[in-house]
GROMACS .gro file of N, CA and C in nm:
model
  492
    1UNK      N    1   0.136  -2.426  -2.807
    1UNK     CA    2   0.159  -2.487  -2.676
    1UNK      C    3   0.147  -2.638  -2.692
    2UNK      N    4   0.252  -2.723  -2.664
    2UNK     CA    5   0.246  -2.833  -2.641
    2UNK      C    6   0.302  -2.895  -2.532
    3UNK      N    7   0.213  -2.923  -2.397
    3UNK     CA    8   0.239  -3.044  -2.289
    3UNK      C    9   0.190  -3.154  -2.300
    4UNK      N   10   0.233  -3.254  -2.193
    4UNK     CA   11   0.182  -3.323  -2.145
    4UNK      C   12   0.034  -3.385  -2.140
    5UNK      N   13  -0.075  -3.332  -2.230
    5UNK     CA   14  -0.199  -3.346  -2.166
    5UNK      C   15  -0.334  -3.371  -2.254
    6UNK      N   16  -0.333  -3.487  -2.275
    6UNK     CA   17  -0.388  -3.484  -2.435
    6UNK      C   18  -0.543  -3.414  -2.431
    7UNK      N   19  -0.617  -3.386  -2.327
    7UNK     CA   20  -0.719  -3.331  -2.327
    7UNK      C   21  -0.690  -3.157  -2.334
    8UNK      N   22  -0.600  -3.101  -2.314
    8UNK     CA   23  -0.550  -2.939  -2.329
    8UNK      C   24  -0.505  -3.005  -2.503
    9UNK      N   25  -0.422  -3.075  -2.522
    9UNK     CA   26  -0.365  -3.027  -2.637
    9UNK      C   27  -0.496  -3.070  -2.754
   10UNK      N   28  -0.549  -3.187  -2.727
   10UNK     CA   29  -0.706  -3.138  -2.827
   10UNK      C   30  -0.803  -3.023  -2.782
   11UNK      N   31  -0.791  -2.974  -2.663
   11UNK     CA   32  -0.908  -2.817  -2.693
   11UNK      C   33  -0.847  -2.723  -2.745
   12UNK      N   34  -0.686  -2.722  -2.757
   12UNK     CA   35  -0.614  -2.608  -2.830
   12UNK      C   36  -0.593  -2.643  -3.002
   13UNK      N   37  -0.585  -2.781  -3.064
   13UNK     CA   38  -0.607  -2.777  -3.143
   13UNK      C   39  -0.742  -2.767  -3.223
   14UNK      N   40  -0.875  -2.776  -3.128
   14UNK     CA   41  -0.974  -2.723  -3.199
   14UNK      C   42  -1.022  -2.577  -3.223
   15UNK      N   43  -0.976  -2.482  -3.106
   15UNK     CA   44  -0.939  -2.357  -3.062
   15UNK      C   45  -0.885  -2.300  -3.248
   16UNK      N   46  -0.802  -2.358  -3.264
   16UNK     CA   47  -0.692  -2.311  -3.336
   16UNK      C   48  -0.747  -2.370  -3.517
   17UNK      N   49  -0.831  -2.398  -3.538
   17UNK     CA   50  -0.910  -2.522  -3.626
   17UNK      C   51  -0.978  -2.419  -3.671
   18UNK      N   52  -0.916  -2.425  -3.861
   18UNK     CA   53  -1.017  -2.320  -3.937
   18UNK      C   54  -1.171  -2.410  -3.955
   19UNK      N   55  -1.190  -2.524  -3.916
   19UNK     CA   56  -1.288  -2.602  -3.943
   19UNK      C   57  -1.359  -2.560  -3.812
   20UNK      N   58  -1.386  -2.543  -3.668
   20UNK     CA   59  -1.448  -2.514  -3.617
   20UNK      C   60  -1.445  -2.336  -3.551
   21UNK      N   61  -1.520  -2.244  -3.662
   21UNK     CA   62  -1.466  -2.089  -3.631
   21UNK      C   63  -1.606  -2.075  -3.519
   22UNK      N   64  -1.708  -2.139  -3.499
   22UNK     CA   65  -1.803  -2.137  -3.433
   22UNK      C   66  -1.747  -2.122  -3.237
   23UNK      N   67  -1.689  -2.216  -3.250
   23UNK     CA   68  -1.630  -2.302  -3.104
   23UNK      C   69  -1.523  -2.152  -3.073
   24UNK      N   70  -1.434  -2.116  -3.161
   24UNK     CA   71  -1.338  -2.018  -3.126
   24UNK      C   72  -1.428  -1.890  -3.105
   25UNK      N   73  -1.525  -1.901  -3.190
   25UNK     CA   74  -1.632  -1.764  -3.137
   25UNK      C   75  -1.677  -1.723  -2.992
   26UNK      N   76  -1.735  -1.852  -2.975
   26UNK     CA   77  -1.804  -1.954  -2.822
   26UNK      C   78  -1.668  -1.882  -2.718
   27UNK      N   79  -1.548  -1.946  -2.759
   27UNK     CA   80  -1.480  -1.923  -2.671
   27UNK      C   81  -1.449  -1.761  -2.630
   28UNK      N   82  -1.436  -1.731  -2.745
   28UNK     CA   83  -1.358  -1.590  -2.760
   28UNK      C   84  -1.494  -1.469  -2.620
   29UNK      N   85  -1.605  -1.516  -2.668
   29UNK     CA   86  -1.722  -1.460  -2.586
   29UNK      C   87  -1.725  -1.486  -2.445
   30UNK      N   88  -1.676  -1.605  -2.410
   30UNK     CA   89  -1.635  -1.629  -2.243
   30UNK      C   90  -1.520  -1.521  -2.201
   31UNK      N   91  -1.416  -1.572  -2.239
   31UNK     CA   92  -1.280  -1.468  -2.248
   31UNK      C   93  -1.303  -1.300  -2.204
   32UNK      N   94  -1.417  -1.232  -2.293
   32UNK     CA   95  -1.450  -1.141  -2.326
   32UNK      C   96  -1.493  -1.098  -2.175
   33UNK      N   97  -1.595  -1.187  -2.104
   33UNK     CA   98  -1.682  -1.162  -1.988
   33UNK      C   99  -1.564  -1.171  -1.912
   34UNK      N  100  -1.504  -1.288  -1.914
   34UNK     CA  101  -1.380  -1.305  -1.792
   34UNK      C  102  -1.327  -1.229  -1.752
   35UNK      N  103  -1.275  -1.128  -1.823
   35UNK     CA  104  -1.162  -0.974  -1.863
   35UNK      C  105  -1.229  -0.886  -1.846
   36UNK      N  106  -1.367  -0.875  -1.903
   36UNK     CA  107  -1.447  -0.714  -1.819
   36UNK      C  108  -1.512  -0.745  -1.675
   37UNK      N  109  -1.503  -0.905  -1.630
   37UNK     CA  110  -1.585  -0.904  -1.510
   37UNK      C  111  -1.480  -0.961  -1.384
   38UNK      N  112  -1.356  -0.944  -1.454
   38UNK     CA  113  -1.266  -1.016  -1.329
   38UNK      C  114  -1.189  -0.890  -1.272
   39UNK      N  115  -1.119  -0.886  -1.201
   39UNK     CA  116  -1.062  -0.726  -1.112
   39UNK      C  117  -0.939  -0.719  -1.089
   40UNK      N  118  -0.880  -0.804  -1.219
   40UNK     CA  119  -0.686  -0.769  -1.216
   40UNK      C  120  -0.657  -0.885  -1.147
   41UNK      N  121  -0.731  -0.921  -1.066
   41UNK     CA  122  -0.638  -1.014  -0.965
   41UNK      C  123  -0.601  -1.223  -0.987
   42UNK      N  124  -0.737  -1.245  -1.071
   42UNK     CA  125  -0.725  -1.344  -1.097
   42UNK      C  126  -0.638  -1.378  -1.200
   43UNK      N  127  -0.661  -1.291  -1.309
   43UNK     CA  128  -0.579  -1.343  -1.457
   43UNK      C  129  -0.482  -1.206  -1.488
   44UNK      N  130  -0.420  -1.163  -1.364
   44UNK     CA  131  -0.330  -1.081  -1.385
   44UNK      C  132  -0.202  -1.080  -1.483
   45UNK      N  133  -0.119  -1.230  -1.457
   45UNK     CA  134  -0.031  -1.235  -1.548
   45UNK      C  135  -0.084  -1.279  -1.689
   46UNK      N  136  -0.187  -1.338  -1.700
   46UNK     CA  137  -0.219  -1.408  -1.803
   46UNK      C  138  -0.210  -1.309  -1.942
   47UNK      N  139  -0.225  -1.350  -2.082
   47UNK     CA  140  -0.220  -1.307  -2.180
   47UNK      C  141  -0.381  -1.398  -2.224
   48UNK      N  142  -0.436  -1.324  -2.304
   48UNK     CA  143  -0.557  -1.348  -2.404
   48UNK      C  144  -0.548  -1.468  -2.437
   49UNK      N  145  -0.424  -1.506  -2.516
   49UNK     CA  146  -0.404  -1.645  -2.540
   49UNK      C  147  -0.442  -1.772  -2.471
   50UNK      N  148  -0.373  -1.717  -2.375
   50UNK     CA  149  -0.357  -1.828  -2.238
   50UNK      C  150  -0.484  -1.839  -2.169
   51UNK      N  151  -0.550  -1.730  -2.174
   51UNK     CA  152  -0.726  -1.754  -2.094
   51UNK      C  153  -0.804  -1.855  -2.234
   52UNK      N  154  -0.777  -1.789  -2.372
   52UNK     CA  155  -0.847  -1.870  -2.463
   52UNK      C  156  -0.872  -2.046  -2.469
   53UNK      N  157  -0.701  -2.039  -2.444
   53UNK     CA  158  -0.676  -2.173  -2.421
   53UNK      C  159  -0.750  -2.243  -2.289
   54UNK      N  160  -0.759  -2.164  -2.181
   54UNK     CA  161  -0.804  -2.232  -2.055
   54UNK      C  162  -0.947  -2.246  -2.042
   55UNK      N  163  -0.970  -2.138  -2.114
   55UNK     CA  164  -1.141  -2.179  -2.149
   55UNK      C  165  -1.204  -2.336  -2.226
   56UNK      N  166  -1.128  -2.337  -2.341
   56UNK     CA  167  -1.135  -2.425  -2.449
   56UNK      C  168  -1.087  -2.535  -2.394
   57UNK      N  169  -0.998  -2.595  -2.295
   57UNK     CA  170  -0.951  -2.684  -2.212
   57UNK      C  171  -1.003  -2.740  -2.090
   58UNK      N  172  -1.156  -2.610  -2.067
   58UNK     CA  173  -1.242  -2.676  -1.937
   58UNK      C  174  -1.366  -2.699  -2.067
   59UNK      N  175  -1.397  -2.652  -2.157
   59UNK     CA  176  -1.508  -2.681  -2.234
   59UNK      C  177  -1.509  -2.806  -2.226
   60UNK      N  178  -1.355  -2.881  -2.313
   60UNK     CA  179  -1.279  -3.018  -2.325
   60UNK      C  180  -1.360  -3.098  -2.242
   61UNK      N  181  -1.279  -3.068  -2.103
   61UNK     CA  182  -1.294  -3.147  -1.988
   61UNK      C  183  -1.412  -3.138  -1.910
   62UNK      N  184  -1.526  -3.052  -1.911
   62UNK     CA  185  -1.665  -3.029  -1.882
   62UNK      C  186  -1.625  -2.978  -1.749
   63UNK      N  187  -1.590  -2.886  -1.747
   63UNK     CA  188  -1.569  -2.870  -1.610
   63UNK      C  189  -1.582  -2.696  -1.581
   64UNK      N  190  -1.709  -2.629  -1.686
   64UNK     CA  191  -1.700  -2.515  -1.732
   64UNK      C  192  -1.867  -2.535  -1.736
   65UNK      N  193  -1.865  -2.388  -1.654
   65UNK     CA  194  -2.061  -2.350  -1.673
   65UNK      C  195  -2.051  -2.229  -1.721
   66UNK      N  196  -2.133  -2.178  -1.828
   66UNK     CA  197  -2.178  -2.052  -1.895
   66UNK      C  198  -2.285  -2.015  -1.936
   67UNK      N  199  -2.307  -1.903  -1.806
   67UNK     CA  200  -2.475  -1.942  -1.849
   67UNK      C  201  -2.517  -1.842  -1.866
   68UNK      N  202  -2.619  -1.825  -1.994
   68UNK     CA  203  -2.616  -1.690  -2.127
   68UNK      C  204  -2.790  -1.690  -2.058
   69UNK      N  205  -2.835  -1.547  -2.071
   69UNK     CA  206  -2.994  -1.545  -2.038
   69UNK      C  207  -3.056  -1.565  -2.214
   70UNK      N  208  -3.186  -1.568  -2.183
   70UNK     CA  209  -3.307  -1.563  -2.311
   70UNK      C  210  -3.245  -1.438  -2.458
   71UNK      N  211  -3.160  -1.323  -2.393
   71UNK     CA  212  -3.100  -1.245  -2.553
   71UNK      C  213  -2.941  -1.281  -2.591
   72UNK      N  214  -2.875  -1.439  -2.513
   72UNK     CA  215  -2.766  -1.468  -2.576
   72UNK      C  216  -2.654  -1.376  -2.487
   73UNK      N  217  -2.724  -1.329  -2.370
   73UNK     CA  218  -2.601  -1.282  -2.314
   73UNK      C  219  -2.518  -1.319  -2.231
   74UNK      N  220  -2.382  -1.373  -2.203
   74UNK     CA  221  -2.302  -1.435  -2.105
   74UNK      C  222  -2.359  -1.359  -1.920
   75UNK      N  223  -2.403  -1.432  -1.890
   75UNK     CA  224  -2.486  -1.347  -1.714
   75UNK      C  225  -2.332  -1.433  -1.580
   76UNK      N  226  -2.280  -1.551  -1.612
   76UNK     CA  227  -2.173  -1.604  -1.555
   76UNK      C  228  -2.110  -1.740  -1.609
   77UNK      N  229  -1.990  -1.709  -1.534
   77UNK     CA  230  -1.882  -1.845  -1.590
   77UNK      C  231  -1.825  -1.889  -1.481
   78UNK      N  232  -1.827  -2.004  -1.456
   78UNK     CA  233  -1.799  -2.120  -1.366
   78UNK      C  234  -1.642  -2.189  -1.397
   79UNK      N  235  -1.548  -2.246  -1.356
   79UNK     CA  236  -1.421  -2.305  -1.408
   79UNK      C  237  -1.402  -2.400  -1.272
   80UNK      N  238  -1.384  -2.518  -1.270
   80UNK     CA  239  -1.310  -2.554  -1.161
   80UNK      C  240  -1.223  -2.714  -1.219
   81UNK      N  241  -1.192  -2.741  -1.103
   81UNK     CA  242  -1.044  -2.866  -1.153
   81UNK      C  243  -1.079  -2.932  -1.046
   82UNK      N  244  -1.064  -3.077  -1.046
   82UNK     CA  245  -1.082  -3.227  -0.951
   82UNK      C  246  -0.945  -3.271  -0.921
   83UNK      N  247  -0.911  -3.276  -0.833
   83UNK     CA  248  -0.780  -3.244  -0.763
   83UNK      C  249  -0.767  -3.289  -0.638
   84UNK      N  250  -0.633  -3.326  -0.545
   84UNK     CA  251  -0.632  -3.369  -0.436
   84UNK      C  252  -0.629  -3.231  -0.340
   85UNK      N  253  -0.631  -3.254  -0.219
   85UNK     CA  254  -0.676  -3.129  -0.163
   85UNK      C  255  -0.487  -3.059  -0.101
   86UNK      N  256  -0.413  -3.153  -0.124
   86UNK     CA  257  -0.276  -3.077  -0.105
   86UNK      C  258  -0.242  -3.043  -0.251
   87UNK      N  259  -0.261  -3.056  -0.361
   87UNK     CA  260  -0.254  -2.994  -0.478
   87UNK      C  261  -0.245  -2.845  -0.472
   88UNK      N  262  -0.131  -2.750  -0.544
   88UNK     CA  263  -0.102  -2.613  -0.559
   88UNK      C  264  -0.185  -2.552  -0.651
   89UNK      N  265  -0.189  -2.451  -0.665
   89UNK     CA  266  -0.185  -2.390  -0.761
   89UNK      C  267  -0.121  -2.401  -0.859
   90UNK      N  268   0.015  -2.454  -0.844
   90UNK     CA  269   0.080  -2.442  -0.945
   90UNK      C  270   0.059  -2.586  -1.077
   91UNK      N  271  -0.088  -2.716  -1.017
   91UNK     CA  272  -0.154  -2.798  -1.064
   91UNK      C  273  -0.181  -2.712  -1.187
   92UNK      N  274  -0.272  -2.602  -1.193
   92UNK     CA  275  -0.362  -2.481  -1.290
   92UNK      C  276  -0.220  -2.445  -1.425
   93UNK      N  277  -0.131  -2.397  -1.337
   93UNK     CA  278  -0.047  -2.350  -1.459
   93UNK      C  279   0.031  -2.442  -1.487
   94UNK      N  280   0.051  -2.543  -1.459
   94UNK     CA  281   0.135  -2.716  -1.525
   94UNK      C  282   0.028  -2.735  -1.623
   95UNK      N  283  -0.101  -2.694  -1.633
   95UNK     CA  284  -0.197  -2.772  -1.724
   95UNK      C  285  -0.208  -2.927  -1.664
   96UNK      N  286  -0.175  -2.931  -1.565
   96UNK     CA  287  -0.221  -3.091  -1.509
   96UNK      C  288  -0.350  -3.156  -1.549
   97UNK      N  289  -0.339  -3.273  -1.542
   97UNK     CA  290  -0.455  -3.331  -1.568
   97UNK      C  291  -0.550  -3.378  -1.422
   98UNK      N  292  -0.705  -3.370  -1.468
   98UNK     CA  293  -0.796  -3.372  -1.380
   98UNK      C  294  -0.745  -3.477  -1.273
   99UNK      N  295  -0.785  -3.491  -1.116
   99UNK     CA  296  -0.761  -3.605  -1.071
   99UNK      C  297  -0.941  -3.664  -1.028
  100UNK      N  298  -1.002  -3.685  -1.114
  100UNK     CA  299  -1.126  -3.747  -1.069
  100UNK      C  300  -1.192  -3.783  -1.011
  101UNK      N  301  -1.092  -3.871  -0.903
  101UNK     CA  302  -1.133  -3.942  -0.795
  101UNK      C  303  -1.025  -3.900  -0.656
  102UNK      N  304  -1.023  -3.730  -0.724
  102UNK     CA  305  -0.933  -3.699  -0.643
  102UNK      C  306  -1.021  -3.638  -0.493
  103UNK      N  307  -0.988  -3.624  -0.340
  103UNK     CA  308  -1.072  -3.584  -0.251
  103UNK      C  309  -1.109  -3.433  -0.258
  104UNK      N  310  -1.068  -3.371  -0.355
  104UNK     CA  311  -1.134  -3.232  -0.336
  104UNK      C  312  -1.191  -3.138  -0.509
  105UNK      N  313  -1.245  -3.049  -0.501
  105UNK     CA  314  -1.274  -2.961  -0.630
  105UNK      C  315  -1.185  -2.817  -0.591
  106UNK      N  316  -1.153  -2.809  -0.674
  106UNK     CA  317  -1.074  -2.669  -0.664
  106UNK      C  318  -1.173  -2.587  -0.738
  107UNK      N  319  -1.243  -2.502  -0.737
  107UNK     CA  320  -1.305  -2.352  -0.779
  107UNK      C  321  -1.232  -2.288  -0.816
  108UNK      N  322  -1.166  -2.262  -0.930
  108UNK     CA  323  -1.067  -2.160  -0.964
  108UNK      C  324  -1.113  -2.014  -0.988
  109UNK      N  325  -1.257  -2.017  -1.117
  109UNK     CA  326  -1.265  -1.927  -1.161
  109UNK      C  327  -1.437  -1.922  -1.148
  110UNK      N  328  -1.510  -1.800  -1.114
  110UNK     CA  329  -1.655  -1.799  -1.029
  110UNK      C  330  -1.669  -1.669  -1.071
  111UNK      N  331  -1.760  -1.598  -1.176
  111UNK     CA  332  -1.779  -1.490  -1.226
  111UNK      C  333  -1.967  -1.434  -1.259
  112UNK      N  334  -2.000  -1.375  -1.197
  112UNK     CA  335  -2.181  -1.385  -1.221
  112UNK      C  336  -2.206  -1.263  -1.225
  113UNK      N  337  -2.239  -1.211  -1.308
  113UNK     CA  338  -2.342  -1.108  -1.290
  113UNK      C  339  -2.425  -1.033  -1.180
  114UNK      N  340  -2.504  -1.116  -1.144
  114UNK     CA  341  -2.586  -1.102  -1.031
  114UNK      C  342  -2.610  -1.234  -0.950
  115UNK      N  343  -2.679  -1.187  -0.817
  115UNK     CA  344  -2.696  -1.304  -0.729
  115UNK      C  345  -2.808  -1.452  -0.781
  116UNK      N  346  -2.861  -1.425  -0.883
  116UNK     CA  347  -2.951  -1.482  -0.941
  116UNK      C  348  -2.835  -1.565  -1.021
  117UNK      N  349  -2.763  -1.509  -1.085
  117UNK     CA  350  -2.661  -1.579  -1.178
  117UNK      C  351  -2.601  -1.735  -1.083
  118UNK      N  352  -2.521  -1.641  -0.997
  118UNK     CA  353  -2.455  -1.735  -0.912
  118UNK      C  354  -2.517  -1.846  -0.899
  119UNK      N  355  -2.633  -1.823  -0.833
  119UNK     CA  356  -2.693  -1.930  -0.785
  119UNK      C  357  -2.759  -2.053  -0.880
  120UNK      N  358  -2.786  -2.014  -0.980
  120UNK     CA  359  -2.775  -2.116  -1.120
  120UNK      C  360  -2.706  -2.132  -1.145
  121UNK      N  361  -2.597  -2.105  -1.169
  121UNK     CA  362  -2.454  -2.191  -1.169
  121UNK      C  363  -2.439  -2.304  -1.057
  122UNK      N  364  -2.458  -2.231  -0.953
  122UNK     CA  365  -2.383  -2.358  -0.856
  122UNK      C  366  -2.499  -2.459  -0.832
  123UNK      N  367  -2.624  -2.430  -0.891
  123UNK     CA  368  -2.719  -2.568  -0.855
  123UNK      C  369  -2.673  -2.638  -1.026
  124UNK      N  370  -2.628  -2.508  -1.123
  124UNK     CA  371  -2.601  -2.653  -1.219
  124UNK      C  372  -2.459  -2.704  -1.184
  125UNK      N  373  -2.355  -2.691  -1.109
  125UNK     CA  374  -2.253  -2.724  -1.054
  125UNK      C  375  -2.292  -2.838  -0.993
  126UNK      N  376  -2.418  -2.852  -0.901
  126UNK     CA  377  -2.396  -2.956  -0.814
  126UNK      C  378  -2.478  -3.055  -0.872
  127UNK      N  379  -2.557  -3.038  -0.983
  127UNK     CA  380  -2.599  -3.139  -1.073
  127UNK      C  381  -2.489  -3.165  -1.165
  128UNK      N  382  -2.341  -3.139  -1.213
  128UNK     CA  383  -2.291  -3.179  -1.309
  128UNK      C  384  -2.209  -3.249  -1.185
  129UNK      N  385  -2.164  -3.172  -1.092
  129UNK     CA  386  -2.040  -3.279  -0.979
  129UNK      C  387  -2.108  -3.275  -0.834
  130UNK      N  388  -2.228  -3.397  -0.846
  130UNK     CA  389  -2.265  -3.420  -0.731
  130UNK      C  390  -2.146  -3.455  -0.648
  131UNK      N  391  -1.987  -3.479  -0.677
  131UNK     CA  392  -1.906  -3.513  -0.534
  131UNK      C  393  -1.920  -3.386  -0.471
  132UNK      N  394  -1.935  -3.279  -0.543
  132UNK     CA  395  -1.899  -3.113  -0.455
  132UNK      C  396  -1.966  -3.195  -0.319
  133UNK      N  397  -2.095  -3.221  -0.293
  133UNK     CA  398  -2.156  -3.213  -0.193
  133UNK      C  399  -2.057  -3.350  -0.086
  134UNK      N  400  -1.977  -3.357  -0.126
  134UNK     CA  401  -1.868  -3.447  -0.012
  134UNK      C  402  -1.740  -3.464  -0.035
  135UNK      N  403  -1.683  -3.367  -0.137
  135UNK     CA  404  -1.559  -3.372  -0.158
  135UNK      C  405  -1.500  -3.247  -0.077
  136UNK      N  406  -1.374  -3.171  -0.088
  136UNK     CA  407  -1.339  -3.071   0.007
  136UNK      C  408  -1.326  -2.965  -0.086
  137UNK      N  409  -1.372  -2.842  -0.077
  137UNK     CA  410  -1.391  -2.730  -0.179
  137UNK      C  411  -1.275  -2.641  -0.143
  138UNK      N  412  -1.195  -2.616  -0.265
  138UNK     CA  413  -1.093  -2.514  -0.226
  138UNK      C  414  -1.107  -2.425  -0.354
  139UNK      N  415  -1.050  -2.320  -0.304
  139UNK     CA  416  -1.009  -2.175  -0.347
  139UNK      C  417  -0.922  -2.112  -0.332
  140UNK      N  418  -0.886  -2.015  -0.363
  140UNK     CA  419  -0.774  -1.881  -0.402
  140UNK      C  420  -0.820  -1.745  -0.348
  141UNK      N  421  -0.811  -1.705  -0.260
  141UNK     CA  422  -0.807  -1.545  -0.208
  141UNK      C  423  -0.740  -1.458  -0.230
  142UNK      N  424  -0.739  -1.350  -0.288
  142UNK     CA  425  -0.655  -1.251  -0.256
  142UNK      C  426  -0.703  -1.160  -0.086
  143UNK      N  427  -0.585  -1.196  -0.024
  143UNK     CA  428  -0.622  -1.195   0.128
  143UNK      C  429  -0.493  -1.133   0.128
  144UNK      N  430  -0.492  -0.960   0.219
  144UNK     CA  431  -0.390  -0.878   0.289
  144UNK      C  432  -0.294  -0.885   0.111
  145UNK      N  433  -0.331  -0.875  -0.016
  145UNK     CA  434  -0.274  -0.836  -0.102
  145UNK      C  435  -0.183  -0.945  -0.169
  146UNK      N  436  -0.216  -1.076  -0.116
  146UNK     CA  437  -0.149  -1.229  -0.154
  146UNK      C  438  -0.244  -1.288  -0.208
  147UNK      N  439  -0.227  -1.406  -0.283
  147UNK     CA  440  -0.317  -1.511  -0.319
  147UNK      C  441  -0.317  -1.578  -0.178
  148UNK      N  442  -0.391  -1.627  -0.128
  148UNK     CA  443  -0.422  -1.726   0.017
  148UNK      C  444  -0.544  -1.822   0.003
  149UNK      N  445  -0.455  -1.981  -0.054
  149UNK     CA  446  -0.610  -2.059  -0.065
  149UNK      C  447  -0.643  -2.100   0.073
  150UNK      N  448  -0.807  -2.112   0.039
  150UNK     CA  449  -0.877  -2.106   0.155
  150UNK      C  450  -0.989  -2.235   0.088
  151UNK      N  451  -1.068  -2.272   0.224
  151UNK     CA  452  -1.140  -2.405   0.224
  151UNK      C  453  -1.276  -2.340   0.244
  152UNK      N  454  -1.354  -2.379   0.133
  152UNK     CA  455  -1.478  -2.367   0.147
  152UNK      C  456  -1.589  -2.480   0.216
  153UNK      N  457  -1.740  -2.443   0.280
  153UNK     CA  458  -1.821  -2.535   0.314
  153UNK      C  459  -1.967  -2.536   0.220
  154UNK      N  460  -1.931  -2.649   0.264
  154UNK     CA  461  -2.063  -2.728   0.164
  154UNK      C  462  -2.185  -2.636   0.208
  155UNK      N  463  -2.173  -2.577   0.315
  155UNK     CA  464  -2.316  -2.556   0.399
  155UNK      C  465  -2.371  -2.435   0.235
  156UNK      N  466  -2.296  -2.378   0.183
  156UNK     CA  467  -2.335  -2.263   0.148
  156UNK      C  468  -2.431  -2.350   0.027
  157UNK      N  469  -2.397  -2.458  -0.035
  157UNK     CA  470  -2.458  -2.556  -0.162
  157UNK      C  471  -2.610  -2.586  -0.038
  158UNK      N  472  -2.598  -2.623   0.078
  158UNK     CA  473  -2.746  -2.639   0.116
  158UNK      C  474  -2.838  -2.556   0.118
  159UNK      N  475  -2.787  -2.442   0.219
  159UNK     CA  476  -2.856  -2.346   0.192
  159UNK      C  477  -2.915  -2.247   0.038
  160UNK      N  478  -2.860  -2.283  -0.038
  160UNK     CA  479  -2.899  -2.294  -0.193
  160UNK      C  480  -3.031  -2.374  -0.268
  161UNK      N  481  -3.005  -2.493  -0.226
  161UNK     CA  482  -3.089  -2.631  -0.259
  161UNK      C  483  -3.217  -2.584  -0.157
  162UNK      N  484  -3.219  -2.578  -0.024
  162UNK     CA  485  -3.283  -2.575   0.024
  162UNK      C  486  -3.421  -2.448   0.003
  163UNK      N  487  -3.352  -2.331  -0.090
  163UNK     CA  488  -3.421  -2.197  -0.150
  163UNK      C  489  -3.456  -2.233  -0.283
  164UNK      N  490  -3.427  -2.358  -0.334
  164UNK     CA  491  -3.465  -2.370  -0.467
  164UNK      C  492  -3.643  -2.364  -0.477
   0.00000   0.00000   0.00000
């Protein structure tokens, strides 16, 4: 795969790098959770490949939480993209590049184990992108059997912080 995007096309050439088999391990183990813990609907069309790559392309861009308990086991995985808030979906499969100082976070991909999981993720979420707490949070539904993005509230990050 080669676009546009020099931060995708260096996580796919390290991906792909007999010099780092560690990192493709790393990855291959996210992938693994993604596919037994997701429900057809998110990475339906996708191929193995293409999640490998998308993993290895938020590692890149830090924009990826994975958080393994005390025996090394993957418990959840976090994915999201910095983006304007009229931005598509179709931003995700262009491989676009981040917009930083863009007004919203897109949440693409949100996978936990348990309620304990979640919730360490998103307090390390809001310590890695304190904007969450004032930027506009969007998402992807499968709603009446469609994808339907939908706008999330901050309130749910307080009520979090506030139980810490």
């Amino acid at each position: 795969m080669q676009v546009d995007n020099p931060i995708l096309n260096s996580a796919v050439a390290a991906l792909n790098s007999e010099k780092q088999p560690h990192f493709a391990a790393y990855v291959d183990r996210i992938v693994d959770y993604c596919i037994e813990n997701e429900n057809g609907k998110v990475f339906e069309d996708w191929d193995r490949e293409t999640l490998r790559q998308l993993v290895a392309y938020h590692q890149a861009k830090e924009t990826i939480i994975a958080l393994w308990d005390n025996e090394n086991n993957l418990q959840g995985v976090f994915m999201w993209y910095n983006c304007n808030e009229d931005d598509q979906w179709s931003f995700v499969y262009n491989w676009d590049e981040d917009k930083k100082d863009g007004d919203a976070i897109f949440m693409a991909f949100l996978f936990a184990s348990n309620t304990s999981s979640w919730k360490q993720m998103v307090l390390k979420f809001i310590q890695i992108e304190p904007d969450c707490l004032t930027k506009k949070l969007l998402g992807v539904r499968l709603r009446k059997g469609s994808p339907t993005r939908v706008k999330y509230s901050t309130k749910i990050f307080a009520k979090i912080l506030k139980s810490k």
